[in-house]
Structure formats: structure tokens, C-alpha cells
XYZ file of C-alpha atoms in Angstrom:
762
model
C 131.984 106.383 101.699
C 132.907 103.686 99.635
C 135.570 101.564 101.688
C 137.820 99.226 100.070
C 135.917 96.304 101.591
C 132.738 97.713 99.892
C 134.439 98.015 96.918
C 135.640 94.505 96.852
C 132.112 93.239 97.800
C 130.727 95.342 94.789
C 133.291 93.770 92.375
C 132.788 90.039 93.523
C 128.755 90.714 93.883
C 126.749 88.869 97.084
C 125.311 85.598 96.417
C 122.217 84.861 98.150
C 121.665 81.605 99.093
C 123.827 80.372 96.086
C 121.032 80.289 93.735
C 120.256 83.871 93.155
C 121.707 86.756 90.815
C 124.473 88.530 91.928
C 123.509 91.618 93.707
C 125.623 94.931 93.335
C 126.253 97.987 95.295
C 126.058 101.364 94.485
C 129.408 102.058 92.856
C 129.521 99.188 90.741
C 125.654 98.734 90.329
C 124.570 102.435 89.909
C 127.603 104.954 90.076
C 129.686 103.222 87.311
C 127.243 102.954 84.407
C 125.716 106.307 85.233
C 128.877 108.045 85.529
C 130.077 105.945 81.971
C 127.020 107.345 80.493
C 127.225 110.531 81.031
C 131.252 110.706 80.512
C 130.514 109.873 76.541
C 131.140 110.612 73.063
C 129.493 114.060 73.399
C 132.343 114.853 75.925
C 135.388 114.099 73.261
C 133.968 115.451 70.197
C 131.242 117.893 70.702
C 132.265 119.596 73.914
C 135.234 121.890 71.704
C 132.444 122.351 69.369
C 130.210 123.838 71.777
C 132.756 126.475 73.120
C 134.078 127.197 69.699
C 130.202 127.981 68.898
C 128.911 129.886 71.750
C 132.260 131.149 73.815
C 133.516 129.534 77.041
C 130.661 131.544 79.391
C 127.808 130.336 77.600
C 129.342 126.976 77.366
C 129.185 127.152 81.256
C 125.788 128.193 81.638
C 124.765 125.309 79.296
C 126.452 122.810 81.583
C 124.941 124.645 84.510
C 121.532 124.537 83.264
C 121.616 120.946 82.004
C 123.206 119.491 85.198
C 120.848 121.461 87.558
C 117.959 119.390 85.615
C 119.699 116.194 85.758
C 120.682 116.740 89.597
C 117.104 117.807 90.559
C 115.848 114.191 88.920
C 118.653 112.472 90.995
C 117.039 114.171 94.202
C 113.745 113.363 93.078
C 114.608 109.884 92.366
C 116.477 109.349 95.738
C 113.329 110.687 97.356
C 110.969 108.166 95.940
C 113.346 105.283 96.155
C 113.784 105.936 99.767
C 110.246 105.309 100.476
C 109.419 102.234 98.699
C 111.284 99.020 97.916
C 112.437 99.057 94.507
C 111.990 96.020 92.364
C 113.356 95.359 88.899
C 112.599 97.821 86.068
C 114.069 101.001 87.753
C 112.288 104.150 86.267
C 109.241 102.243 84.998
C 108.798 100.502 88.378
C 109.090 103.828 90.090
C 106.321 105.412 87.849
C 104.268 102.431 87.520
C 103.700 102.515 91.047
C 103.306 105.790 91.670
C 101.050 106.851 88.741
C 99.296 103.566 88.119
C 100.143 100.995 85.497
C 98.620 102.772 82.264
C 101.220 105.521 82.993
C 103.785 103.410 83.592
C 103.262 101.325 80.604
C 102.711 104.833 78.504
C 106.471 105.713 79.760
C 108.056 102.456 80.253
C 107.476 101.095 76.387
C 109.372 104.027 74.998
C 111.723 104.003 77.623
C 112.667 100.597 76.632
C 113.043 101.268 72.835
C 114.793 104.237 73.729
C 117.574 102.158 76.056
C 117.297 99.659 73.042
C 117.717 101.760 69.919
C 120.466 103.511 72.174
C 122.747 100.521 71.730
C 122.408 101.291 67.885
C 123.339 104.325 68.242
C 126.204 103.747 70.277
C 127.375 101.197 68.290
C 127.613 103.607 65.046
C 129.349 106.362 67.247
C 132.086 103.482 67.846
C 132.191 102.427 64.231
C 132.670 106.049 63.176
C 135.312 106.956 65.719
C 137.448 103.553 64.352
C 137.689 105.962 61.547
C 140.465 107.809 62.995
C 142.771 104.631 63.127
C 140.937 102.875 59.939
C 140.017 105.258 57.390
C 137.311 103.149 55.187
C 135.982 101.073 58.114
C 132.929 99.478 57.016
C 130.776 101.034 59.578
C 127.644 98.786 59.552
C 129.473 95.277 60.384
C 131.474 97.098 62.863
C 128.205 98.226 64.401
C 126.663 95.055 64.365
C 129.639 93.139 65.850
C 129.565 95.759 68.826
C 125.819 94.890 69.850
C 126.837 91.062 69.305
C 129.776 91.919 72.178
C 127.754 94.008 74.507
C 125.072 91.584 74.301
C 127.369 88.334 75.097
C 128.611 90.389 78.045
C 125.270 91.232 79.111
C 124.136 87.508 79.038
C 127.164 86.703 81.511
C 125.297 88.680 83.846
C 125.306 92.621 85.335
C 128.260 91.973 87.348
C 130.573 90.322 85.064
C 129.831 93.180 82.329
C 129.842 96.131 85.049
C 132.899 94.570 86.408
C 134.532 95.304 82.636
C 133.924 98.901 82.710
C 136.362 99.530 85.372
C 139.317 99.682 82.980
C 137.067 101.459 80.622
C 136.840 104.117 83.363
C 140.539 104.378 84.050
C 140.999 104.842 80.272
C 138.894 107.973 80.505
C 140.445 109.262 83.776
C 143.978 108.752 81.720
C 142.568 110.899 78.992
C 141.313 113.769 81.331
C 144.513 113.635 82.702
C 146.025 113.600 78.962
C 143.840 116.583 78.137
C 145.230 118.713 81.578
C 149.040 117.923 79.971
C 148.348 118.930 76.603
C 146.655 122.299 77.891
C 149.350 123.084 80.116
C 151.939 122.654 77.253
C 149.954 124.544 74.471
C 147.890 127.372 76.372
C 148.575 130.389 74.080
C 146.984 133.762 73.498
C 145.145 133.305 70.604
C 142.981 130.579 72.182
C 138.901 130.637 72.275
C 139.127 131.963 75.922
C 140.234 135.318 74.437
C 138.225 135.599 71.539
C 134.890 136.000 70.831
C 132.402 133.918 69.471
C 130.803 134.298 65.994
C 127.301 136.838 66.216
C 124.222 134.861 65.749
C 125.222 131.789 67.292
C 121.739 129.923 68.858
C 122.021 129.625 72.103
C 119.131 127.111 72.572
C 120.326 124.846 69.610
C 123.664 124.284 70.884
C 122.010 123.698 74.500
C 120.237 120.967 72.510
C 123.348 119.227 71.131
C 125.233 119.307 74.401
C 121.940 118.340 76.861
C 121.951 114.268 76.027
C 125.242 114.206 77.308
C 124.039 114.410 80.989
C 120.776 112.586 80.745
C 122.810 108.874 81.267
C 121.406 108.808 85.161
C 118.688 106.254 84.075
C 121.744 103.730 83.599
C 122.304 102.947 86.735
C 118.605 103.142 88.225
C 117.342 100.754 85.480
C 119.345 97.706 87.369
C 117.175 98.470 90.660
C 116.390 94.443 90.275
C 119.782 93.569 90.574
C 121.184 96.043 93.665
C 121.510 94.314 97.089
C 119.760 97.624 98.240
C 118.276 99.859 96.021
C 117.436 101.928 98.324
C 120.599 103.346 99.351
C 122.247 102.387 96.476
C 120.226 104.429 94.060
C 120.838 107.829 95.979
C 124.350 107.447 96.654
C 125.400 106.402 92.906
C 123.230 108.428 91.459
C 123.918 111.937 93.013
C 127.598 111.057 92.971
C 127.783 110.462 89.397
C 125.578 113.831 88.550
C 128.432 115.625 90.705
C 131.333 114.106 89.073
C 130.085 114.541 85.797
C 129.257 118.297 86.434
C 132.859 118.855 87.574
C 134.204 117.234 84.667
C 131.988 119.073 82.427
C 132.699 122.200 83.905
C 136.335 121.830 83.821
C 136.881 120.485 79.903
C 135.463 123.562 78.491
C 137.932 125.851 79.879
C 140.591 123.670 79.622
C 139.995 123.402 75.583
C 139.434 127.305 75.742
C 142.597 127.894 77.235
C 144.569 126.058 74.459
C 142.910 126.049 71.227
C 141.361 128.688 69.308
C 138.182 129.181 68.334
C 137.845 128.480 64.581
C 139.700 125.142 65.550
C 137.232 124.001 68.068
C 134.525 124.408 65.650
C 135.954 122.938 62.709
C 138.017 119.938 64.423
C 135.762 117.511 66.344
C 139.186 115.641 67.028
C 140.856 118.116 68.866
C 141.525 116.175 71.791
C 143.907 113.980 70.230
C 145.702 116.883 68.427
C 145.921 118.705 71.990
C 147.285 115.338 73.536
C 150.294 114.884 71.036
C 152.071 111.562 72.216
C 149.064 110.813 74.593
C 146.459 110.576 71.947
C 146.643 106.776 72.223
C 144.710 107.590 76.277
C 141.971 109.841 74.385
C 141.558 106.749 71.839
C 141.076 104.578 74.913
C 138.941 106.919 76.696
C 136.932 107.751 73.373
C 136.240 104.260 72.437
C 135.652 102.991 76.250
C 133.071 105.457 77.143
C 131.312 104.846 73.620
C 131.194 100.720 74.452
C 130.518 101.339 77.904
C 127.588 103.446 77.429
C 126.148 100.835 74.681
C 126.672 98.104 77.575
C 124.891 100.305 80.184
C 122.050 100.289 77.710
C 121.966 96.568 76.827
C 121.891 95.557 80.516
C 119.013 98.287 81.483
C 116.670 97.564 78.457
C 115.813 93.672 79.060
C 115.359 94.227 82.643
C 112.836 97.046 81.895
C 111.134 94.709 79.372
C 111.045 92.219 82.162
C 109.742 93.927 84.624
C 106.815 95.184 82.198
C 106.119 91.691 81.422
C 105.552 90.748 85.125
C 102.913 93.206 85.356
C 101.018 91.510 82.691
C 101.488 94.830 80.026
C 102.998 92.408 77.717
C 102.810 88.789 77.052
C 104.621 86.213 79.621
C 106.507 84.499 76.778
C 108.855 87.831 76.646
C 110.137 87.122 80.259
C 111.227 83.416 79.426
C 114.662 82.859 81.491
C 117.131 80.743 80.129
C 120.247 78.753 82.171
C 122.632 80.009 79.603
C 121.963 83.688 80.021
C 122.158 85.419 83.782
C 119.394 87.855 84.233
C 116.546 88.402 81.268
C 116.698 85.530 78.943
C 114.382 86.514 76.049
C 114.013 90.242 76.756
C 117.815 90.304 76.154
C 117.703 88.421 72.899
C 114.666 90.446 71.869
C 116.575 93.834 72.510
C 119.767 92.246 70.720
C 117.375 91.975 67.628
C 115.760 95.289 67.796
C 119.285 96.775 68.054
C 120.464 94.844 65.131
C 117.318 95.756 63.171
C 118.264 99.268 63.841
C 121.975 98.582 62.208
C 120.237 97.504 59.205
C 118.168 100.563 58.949
C 121.339 102.221 58.788
C 121.080 106.167 59.586
C 119.201 106.635 62.992
C 119.956 110.292 63.040
C 116.198 110.777 62.101
C 114.954 109.059 65.158
C 117.637 110.258 67.573
C 115.741 113.130 68.502
C 112.751 111.266 69.283
C 114.710 108.774 71.809
C 116.063 111.985 73.359
C 112.341 112.694 74.003
C 111.383 109.295 75.552
C 114.338 109.745 77.825
C 113.734 113.258 79.009
C 109.735 112.034 79.406
C 110.581 109.578 81.697
C 113.139 112.022 83.751
C 110.132 114.481 83.786
C 107.507 112.199 84.813
C 109.755 110.808 87.440
C 110.396 114.533 89.387
C 106.353 114.796 88.689
C 105.990 111.380 91.060
C 108.368 112.913 93.759
C 106.572 116.496 93.578
C 103.073 114.797 93.754
C 104.140 112.567 96.229
C 105.272 115.114 98.456
C 102.251 117.232 97.605
C 99.590 114.291 98.356
C 100.582 114.099 102.143
C 100.055 110.602 102.332
C 101.278 109.380 105.617
C 102.596 106.467 103.771
C 105.160 108.833 102.307
C 107.712 108.613 104.479
C 111.156 109.052 102.601
C 114.665 109.091 104.222
C 115.606 111.495 101.806
C 113.362 114.332 101.756
C 113.275 116.867 98.980
C 110.283 119.961 98.798
C 107.941 119.317 96.537
C 108.414 122.882 94.278
C 111.615 121.246 93.576
C 110.584 118.416 92.282
C 107.779 120.344 90.372
C 110.196 122.578 89.106
C 112.615 119.640 87.653
C 109.603 118.181 85.800
C 108.812 121.908 84.215
C 112.319 121.965 83.171
C 112.488 118.655 81.464
C 109.059 119.267 79.411
C 110.550 123.039 78.465
C 114.000 121.327 77.257
C 112.294 118.684 75.480
C 110.476 121.876 73.305
C 113.583 123.676 73.184
C 115.491 120.803 71.709
C 112.935 119.769 68.977
C 109.344 120.661 69.049
C 108.370 117.876 66.309
C 110.022 115.402 68.092
C 108.620 116.410 71.227
C 104.820 116.025 69.843
C 105.613 112.837 68.094
C 107.000 111.254 71.695
C 103.774 112.836 73.032
C 101.023 111.401 70.835
C 102.601 108.145 71.038
C 102.483 107.857 74.952
C 99.228 109.178 74.692
C 98.430 106.374 72.709
C 99.619 103.774 74.915
C 97.883 105.198 77.598
C 94.660 105.252 76.089
C 95.012 101.547 75.052
C 96.034 100.729 78.368
C 93.115 102.343 79.994
C 90.962 100.570 77.327
C 92.349 97.104 78.366
C 90.964 97.702 82.260
C 94.138 96.270 84.048
C 93.903 96.134 88.083
C 97.029 96.651 89.568
C 97.497 94.963 92.956
C 99.420 97.771 94.251
C 98.209 100.835 95.512
C 99.603 104.334 94.037
C 99.896 107.956 94.833
C 96.661 109.084 92.517
C 94.390 108.457 95.461
C 96.399 110.443 97.858
C 96.974 113.277 95.400
C 93.161 113.434 94.624
C 92.511 112.970 98.160
C 94.453 116.066 98.975
C 92.684 118.178 95.989
C 89.602 117.199 97.561
C 90.481 118.354 100.855
C 91.835 121.498 99.802
C 88.775 122.164 97.293
C 86.234 121.385 100.095
C 87.321 123.566 102.406
C 87.474 126.276 100.127
C 84.094 125.659 99.024
C 82.728 125.150 102.532
C 83.865 128.914 102.772
C 82.405 130.343 99.905
C 78.984 131.782 100.383
C 75.725 129.429 98.420
C 74.533 131.104 95.488
C 71.301 130.337 93.536
C 73.531 130.609 90.382
C 75.564 127.980 91.719
C 72.992 125.259 92.946
C 73.083 121.737 91.565
C 71.230 118.594 92.328
C 73.257 116.762 94.728
C 70.716 113.628 94.860
C 70.654 110.952 97.230
C 68.905 107.992 95.855
C 67.301 105.420 97.928
C 67.336 102.595 95.044
C 66.637 99.391 96.866
C 67.310 96.372 94.300
C 69.069 98.490 91.457
C 69.109 95.598 89.294
C 65.029 95.523 89.163
C 64.802 99.622 89.180
C 67.119 100.231 86.620
C 64.904 102.765 84.978
C 64.590 104.605 88.694
C 68.458 104.850 88.686
C 68.845 106.351 84.746
C 65.690 109.143 86.019
C 68.364 110.122 88.973
C 71.226 110.106 86.596
C 69.662 112.213 84.309
C 68.426 114.985 86.954
C 71.975 114.926 88.255
C 73.118 115.118 84.251
C 76.612 115.184 85.394
C 76.354 118.780 86.953
C 75.379 117.265 90.517
C 76.810 114.293 92.547
C 74.760 111.267 92.382
C 74.657 109.031 95.641
C 72.913 105.547 95.384
C 71.722 104.257 98.663
C 70.912 100.721 99.401
C 69.538 100.043 102.955
C 69.835 96.772 104.919
C 67.361 96.820 107.564
C 68.514 94.549 110.641
C 71.400 93.865 113.129
C 74.883 95.099 112.181
C 76.319 91.718 114.223
C 74.331 89.855 111.518
C 74.735 91.989 108.397
C 78.327 93.399 108.447
C 79.528 90.678 106.736
C 77.232 91.005 103.999
C 77.939 94.873 103.364
C 80.757 94.873 101.466
C 79.481 92.267 99.064
C 76.621 94.251 98.737
C 78.323 97.025 98.237
C 80.335 95.563 95.440
C 77.509 94.170 93.484
C 75.889 97.690 93.726
C 78.959 99.024 91.957
C 78.611 96.053 89.414
C 74.700 97.139 88.765
C 75.858 100.546 88.089
C 78.792 99.661 86.132
C 76.471 97.900 83.891
C 74.096 100.636 83.350
C 76.533 103.115 82.657
C 75.797 105.333 85.427
C 78.356 107.013 86.963
C 77.264 107.169 90.849
C 78.915 106.760 94.422
C 77.302 103.277 95.830
C 76.711 103.153 99.436
C 75.139 100.584 101.438
C 74.101 101.276 105.397
C 72.955 99.217 108.107
C 69.634 100.383 109.798
C 67.118 99.548 112.065
C 64.047 100.609 110.362
C 63.549 102.339 107.351
C 62.248 105.739 108.214
C 65.127 106.671 111.061
C 67.637 105.013 108.779
C 66.560 106.859 105.575
C 66.760 110.289 107.979
C 69.897 109.741 109.299
C 71.735 108.555 106.394
C 70.516 111.615 104.431
C 71.703 113.954 107.412
C 75.050 112.481 107.230
C 75.633 112.035 103.498
C 78.312 114.218 101.854
C 80.826 116.575 103.531
C 81.037 120.053 104.254
C 80.272 122.113 101.231
C 78.969 119.376 99.358
C 76.175 117.107 101.068
C 72.862 116.297 99.397
C 70.496 118.412 98.935
C 67.905 115.946 97.340
C 66.641 112.996 98.242
C 64.879 110.747 95.425
C 62.513 107.639 96.185
C 60.994 105.103 93.826
C 57.083 105.288 94.499
C 55.835 101.724 96.242
C 53.159 99.445 95.541
C 52.648 99.120 99.506
C 50.881 101.541 100.981
C 52.885 101.319 104.568
C 56.046 102.022 102.812
C 54.008 105.028 100.783
C 53.217 106.680 103.981
C 57.094 105.863 105.458
C 58.264 107.653 102.211
C 56.039 110.712 103.011
C 56.907 110.605 106.550
C 60.574 110.641 105.848
C 60.175 113.636 103.122
C 58.497 115.713 105.698
C 61.249 115.412 107.959
C 63.942 116.135 105.490
C 62.250 119.048 104.396
C 62.557 120.476 107.653
C 65.934 119.950 107.597
C 66.055 121.985 104.113
C 66.309 118.854 101.820
C 64.212 118.662 98.564
C 62.449 115.624 97.620
C 61.643 113.661 94.505
C 59.455 110.704 94.386
C 59.301 108.776 90.706
C 56.740 106.194 89.690
C 58.472 104.719 86.716
C 56.494 103.308 84.022
C 58.332 100.892 81.516
C 57.151 101.823 78.284
C 58.722 100.935 74.710
C 59.577 103.924 72.794
C 59.789 103.810 68.544
C 62.588 106.492 68.331
C 61.814 109.392 69.774
C 60.278 109.871 73.990
C 57.621 111.955 74.604
C 57.838 115.448 75.767
C 58.463 116.618 79.489
C 55.461 117.873 80.913
C 55.810 120.333 83.859
C 52.203 121.276 85.487
C 52.823 124.769 87.282
C 51.327 125.557 90.611
C 51.945 128.377 92.786
C 51.477 127.891 96.371
C 54.302 125.464 97.314
C 56.920 127.418 95.556
C 57.957 123.875 93.614
C 57.660 125.751 90.214
C 61.435 126.772 89.639
C 62.742 123.288 90.681
C 60.251 121.548 88.584
C 61.079 123.409 85.534
C 65.175 123.186 86.450
C 64.748 119.619 86.982
C 62.743 119.152 83.503
C 65.643 121.369 81.846
C 67.966 118.953 83.124
C 66.393 115.928 81.818
C 66.307 117.253 78.712
C 70.168 117.836 78.407
C 70.418 114.399 78.280
C 70.964 112.599 74.423
C 68.178 110.213 75.425
C 65.493 113.304 75.383
C 67.401 115.503 72.589
C 64.228 115.387 70.598
C 61.657 115.838 73.401
C 60.280 119.316 74.115
C 60.067 120.877 77.491
C 55.791 121.907 77.884
C 54.915 123.929 80.742
C 51.160 123.554 81.566
C 49.225 125.662 84.034
C 45.420 125.611 84.897
C 43.209 128.866 85.842
C 39.245 128.775 86.305
C 38.529 132.186 84.544
C 39.895 134.179 81.670
C 41.661 136.648 83.547
C 43.888 134.262 85.406
C 44.362 132.439 82.258
C 46.305 135.448 80.690
C 47.954 135.973 83.516
C 49.055 132.604 84.119
C 50.465 132.877 79.904
C 52.331 135.935 80.494
C 53.631 134.833 83.823
C 55.228 131.606 82.224
C 56.204 133.157 79.167
C 58.129 135.898 81.264
C 59.706 133.012 82.964
C 61.001 130.995 79.909
C 62.618 133.954 78.538
C 64.489 135.550 81.561
C 65.376 131.698 82.586
C 66.944 131.136 79.429
C 65.091 127.871 79.207
C 63.821 126.494 75.604
C 60.043 125.599 76.393
C 56.276 125.677 75.257
C 54.071 127.020 77.570
C 50.268 125.695 77.716
C 48.060 127.617 79.615
C 44.285 125.592 80.007
C 41.079 127.066 81.078
C 39.466 124.201 83.351
C 36.122 123.330 82.136
C 32.739 123.271 83.872
C 32.417 119.721 85.415
C 35.733 118.316 84.671
C 38.397 117.787 87.815
C 41.877 118.858 87.651
C 43.200 115.308 87.741
C 41.147 114.447 84.963
C 42.361 117.462 82.984
C 46.025 116.372 83.811
C 45.449 112.848 82.537
C 43.706 113.988 79.075
C 46.437 116.428 78.216
C 49.845 114.191 79.647
C 48.827 110.757 79.231
C 51.059 110.614 75.749
C 53.785 112.580 77.811
C 57.548 111.063 77.926
C 57.376 112.119 81.571
C 55.372 114.338 83.930
C 56.778 116.410 86.781
C 54.266 117.653 89.305
C 54.613 119.398 92.554
C 54.579 117.729 96.103
C 52.882 120.014 99.037
C 53.244 119.655 102.370
C 51.162 117.405 104.817
C 50.612 117.420 108.226
C 51.407 114.355 110.833
C 48.507 112.128 110.103
C 47.668 112.845 106.769
C 50.030 110.715 104.932
C 47.335 107.921 104.207
C 45.170 110.079 102.932
C 47.511 111.833 100.876
C 49.231 108.819 99.412
C 45.848 107.565 98.399
C 45.291 110.978 96.434
C 48.600 110.274 95.172
C 47.928 106.936 93.794
C 44.616 108.052 91.990
C 46.450 111.110 90.328
C 49.132 108.991 88.674
C 46.521 106.267 87.470
C 46.433 106.286 83.331
C 49.802 108.427 83.263
C 53.042 107.472 82.082
C 56.217 107.984 84.594
C 55.526 110.731 87.111
C 58.456 112.730 88.891
C 56.638 114.394 91.866
C 58.751 117.251 93.268
C 59.141 118.889 96.903
C 61.066 122.063 97.060
C 62.596 122.247 100.546
C 65.902 124.125 99.776
C 67.378 127.520 101.037
C 66.798 128.810 97.818
C 62.805 127.946 96.892
C 61.524 130.238 93.991
C 65.246 131.226 93.703
C 66.225 128.746 91.463
C 65.521 130.267 88.052
C 67.510 133.565 88.769
C 64.296 135.487 90.433
C 61.334 134.602 92.589
C 58.840 132.593 89.944
C 56.442 131.752 92.347
C 52.974 133.790 92.389
C 50.202 132.008 94.421
C 47.383 134.424 93.051
C 46.873 132.516 89.882
C 46.041 129.111 91.403
C 43.720 129.852 94.034
C 40.801 129.295 92.357
C 41.435 125.353 91.460
C 43.698 124.378 94.742
C 40.671 122.233 96.094
C 40.582 120.417 92.990
C 43.843 118.834 92.858
C 43.623 114.971 93.885
C 46.881 114.999 96.505
C 45.393 118.457 97.625
C 48.831 119.679 96.196
C 48.329 123.551 94.585
C 51.572 122.657 92.466
C 49.232 119.966 90.179
């Protein structure tokens, strides 16, 4: 309740420390500018036309729909502002602190332009209305003088400018009383209330004309930086303005329909003057006052939005320079005045008026979206004192964007393209805001919901994706290893790059954050999209096993671990030991020996060596296919090689591999080779694949204690070869990843013992 003491406090403002700007309350700082913008020129000049065009009942439907949209927006604003400390900038501040600085700029810049050029539109409206008493009034000079006058008022400070609006409010009240008296004296049986409107009237076209009348709530919200307690003042003032505006707009059509014939309502925009009779001067007072007040509200709001964007470094700092001669934003006010005067020089602004309406409505829709997403995100920090169900706000956002389409689809398209361009520009600037926003909370809520659903869905080979956990070590030194991991994941799976710090947590904990930041920078420089992770472990083997087991969340755990091959025998043994342990847990493995090589244009082909006994073949072929999808390998062919010791198995291998490629829909060349006498399998592999771009070989399991011998054989095999990827398929879908059981060990028994690392898939 607004008491007399509070009203007096609002009128005189509250000085803080004697040096701060005057702080306003809910009545003068929010309600007054909002209601005076709502009760503007459309109330006086277009309401009668709406009634005469579609009839009384459809008009009331229009009023209800329009005010419901505005009321929901006011409620959404109330929910958001009671959850945060509101600074200057009003709607821009709310949006930027909730959806990020990029979205804030994309909405804030158009909102500023809309408010600035609204001053010009109101000034022209005032100039046109003066023609009631001055038939040939020069409109451009009057509009320019109007802008200068409201600019001078704004330069005196928000409090001074808003106090002058109280007589205007009194004039509007008196004009409504004059209308009521005129209705009671002139009620007639042939009034519009008792007649049928002409057929064929376009309801939504008329709605488009009326709707801007109720879009004035941002006038008060934009003064948030001048409010003493914005978290309390904005909800009270905004909701009160919407409800009072609804009451007025629901009453005026009834009064006009009861006293004026339908044809006159359509043809006479000045019907209020005729109806008021001797009290018509009160109508003029209310009309001029409403237009003037709307201009004042816009000239106060626009510079503050501009200043807020400058404070956030969206615009150059010079634009926020203040002056001792101007109370409030100095240079932003002067810029706004110059732009508004520039609009006068352009003359007719009717062409851009629909675009300005789109900018306003985009703001309203986005504010509703913010409130809905805040409620949906479930962030513990979202604790508004004014609570609103999420579906109400989301419904308000949908209604705003629907209204935009109904009003002017072309203007909507232009507005969206302009705002999208601003968003892309801000994204390319890569600005980092010092505040958090709801995006992380909203995404977290979505991830949680999706992860729960994903966990409850049964796994299937057709949905398998390579979720790779790469133990990369020094990424800066092993950049090519990281690239191969990214090619294998191919943006279809999840790549996590891990760095293990071996030692004590007490000693290394202080370095962990810096190491993680450095790892992220290295990945960014490589252009690799991956999750960086730094873990402190007591030793490599137990640490790698623990990290691999704990990586991910239910439903999206890592299913493949990847290591770079080491030159040190001790580390080679550790890698093979870890792989064997993780295979028992159902995790596949890739060991990469990367050879730096300069390619002139096209890289070499992707060679796969198909065996059979270890059921690695399907994963080998699938990973080769994923590598080939990257643009780096677009000109490389997949070649599936197989060795046989006799003609029968050679033919069988050829038929098997051709059938495999056909049924798996993988474009590859098959190459079956009959093993010559006196030539080892290692020699054959080196001879065939020495010029390949990358070679994929199977990796068999080994018994404890065999790791050193196995590592030696692997080292011997890769001599003379380019980059080699050893692949161990230990997942739950072994042999099924290509859509069918693809292994047939009978074709390889004859040459298993000749494979250097004792691996049948090589």
C-alpha cells in the first residue's frame, strides 16, 4: 500500500550520503512512467476505431488477450527481479545476467534503439495532435522542439522529470471523467453497442493496431538503477500499472460503444472531443499529456540502457561519460537526443514503427523466457520472493512471439535477423562476463534429465559410440596423439583428455587447477573439443585404473581408453597391465604409436589388418571408418587387409570381407594376401603398409608376466611402419558393432603363430 509518507518520499527522492543520485520508489519510479506510457495516444485516438471496426465484444477480447500477455510479462519480471540485485539497465540487466552477455547485447542494442526512436514517434504524435487547435502546424519543428524539451527535463534527473508527470496523470484522470460524463449525457439507441460491425473485419489486423498500447511496462523497469529498492518497487509498480491499464482499456470501449454510432467511431479519430462537449479541453490536456509523458519515459529509459551496456564493455567506455551539468547518464542522454532528432530529419517513421514494436516484443518474450528457464533449471540459487510457475512464463514467451508474427511477419524477420547478427558478433568477440547466469543451470537440469532417461534405456550395438578416455600426458608435446583421439571420437562420442599427476595430494593439490587450465588452453589451441581432466594419483597403474572406472556418469561412461606408446619398456609394461585390467571391466583400448610425417596434400590410406581370433575386427573397421569421416582424411581410402596360408582360406577371406563391407555399408577396399613361403607376417605387414597414412592392428590379451615379451614383439612389429593404432575390443558388443557377428576364427588359425606380438588379429 502506498501511504502518504511513501508518496512524499517518492516525490522528493532519497539522497544517499548527499552525493548519490536521487532514489525513487515504486509509485514515482515505476508505476507513473509505466501507466503514462500505457495510457497513451492509442487510448485517445484509436480505441474508438477498434470498437467501430470489429465491435464491442471482439474489442474486449482484444483487450483481454493483450493485457494477459502484458500481465504475464509483468509477473515474470517480478519473479526474476526478486531473485537478484537489479542494477541499471532494466530489461537489459535482467536478460544479460540470466542468458549471458551475448544475448543481453542482442536484445539490449535493439531495445535501446527502439526506446530512442520511440521518442521521435511520440514527438511526431504530439505535433499531429496539435493540428486540433492549429490546422497547419509545422510538424517537424514541433517534433524537434518536443525532443529538446523532454531532453532538458531528463537532464535535470529522473526524479525531476517524473515529478512533472504527476499533473499529466491528473489530466488523464480528468479526461476519463469527461468521457464518462459525455457518455451519460449522449447515450443513444443507435450507438455502436447496439449495431453490427461491418463483415470482413480482420481481427488480428485490428489486434496489431491495438497491442502497442499495452507495451509500456518497460518504461519503469528501465529506471531500475534509479530505484531505492528495485526488487520491491518493480513488482509493485509494474503489476499495478498493468492492472490499472487493463481497467481503463476495458472501460473506455464500453463508454464509447454506448454513446457513439459505429460509423462515426470508424471515421472520426477525435470522437472523444465531440463526446466531451464543453469539457473537451480536458481531453486535449489528457491527450497531449499522455504523449508527452510517453516521450519523457522513453528519454529517461534509453540512456540508462545504453550506459549499462557500456559498463559491461559491449560499447566503448567513452559513451558513458558523465557531466556535472546533467544528472544521470550524460553522454548517453546526448546521444539519445541526437538520434531522436535524426529521426525527425528522416521525416516519416511509419516504415520503421513495426520494427520498433518487434524490438519491444522480443524483449518481453525474452524476459518471459528467462523467468521460465530460471524456474525450470532448478538452481538452488533461484529463490525469488515472488514465485511463478514455469509454464506461465513459457506460455507468455510463446504468446509474445506469436503476437509478433500476427502483427507483422516481415518486421519480425528483419528484427530476428538483426538480433541474430548482434549475437553472432558478440560470440566472435568472445567476451567473458564476470557474473554467472542461468545457462549452466538450465543445461545441468537438461543433462540430469537426459542422463536419467539414457541410463534407463537398454544399450544396443546400433547406438554404440566411442566415449574415449585419453591418457595424454603432455598435450603440447603429444598434440598428434590428441588429434587421433579426436578423429576416433569424430564428434559422435565423448573425448576426455586426462593428465595424471603422480605424487601426494598435499603437495600437488595447489597445482591441479593451474594444470587443468593449461590443459584446456592446449586443447583450445589444437581446436579439439574435449573435456580436460587432471587427477592426482599415487602411481600410474592404479591411478589409470581408478580414473578409468570413475570417469563419466551412469549411461555415458567411457567405454574406450587410449594411450600413447612409450619408448620406455617400464611404461610399456604398465600400459599393457592397465589394458588387461580394464578389459576385465569391459573397456576397450587403443594404443597409438604416432609417427610425425609431412604429407604433401593427400594423406595415405587407412590400413586395417583383419584377423579373427580376438574379435577385434569390428571395432578396427568401425574406428577406421570414423577416422575417414574427418575432412583431413577425406581423400584417403580404407583398405582391409587379410592374410591366408592357402588358396581356400584366401577365397574365404575375400568373400567374408566383401560381404562385411556391403552389409555394414562401409566404403572400403578389401585386400586378401596369400602368405608366401619364407616370409613372416611382420614382414608382410611392413611391406604392404609402409606407405599408409595410419595402420590399425588388433591387440590380443596376455597372461600376467607376459607383458615384457609382448611389448618387445609389439615394438618389433611397428618398426618401419607409419602411425599404428593397436586396438583391443573388450566391450559388451564384441563382434556386433557392425550390425552382425563379424568374426570367423577359422580363416586365421594357419598364421596365428607367425604374428610378431602373438596376436591373431595382426
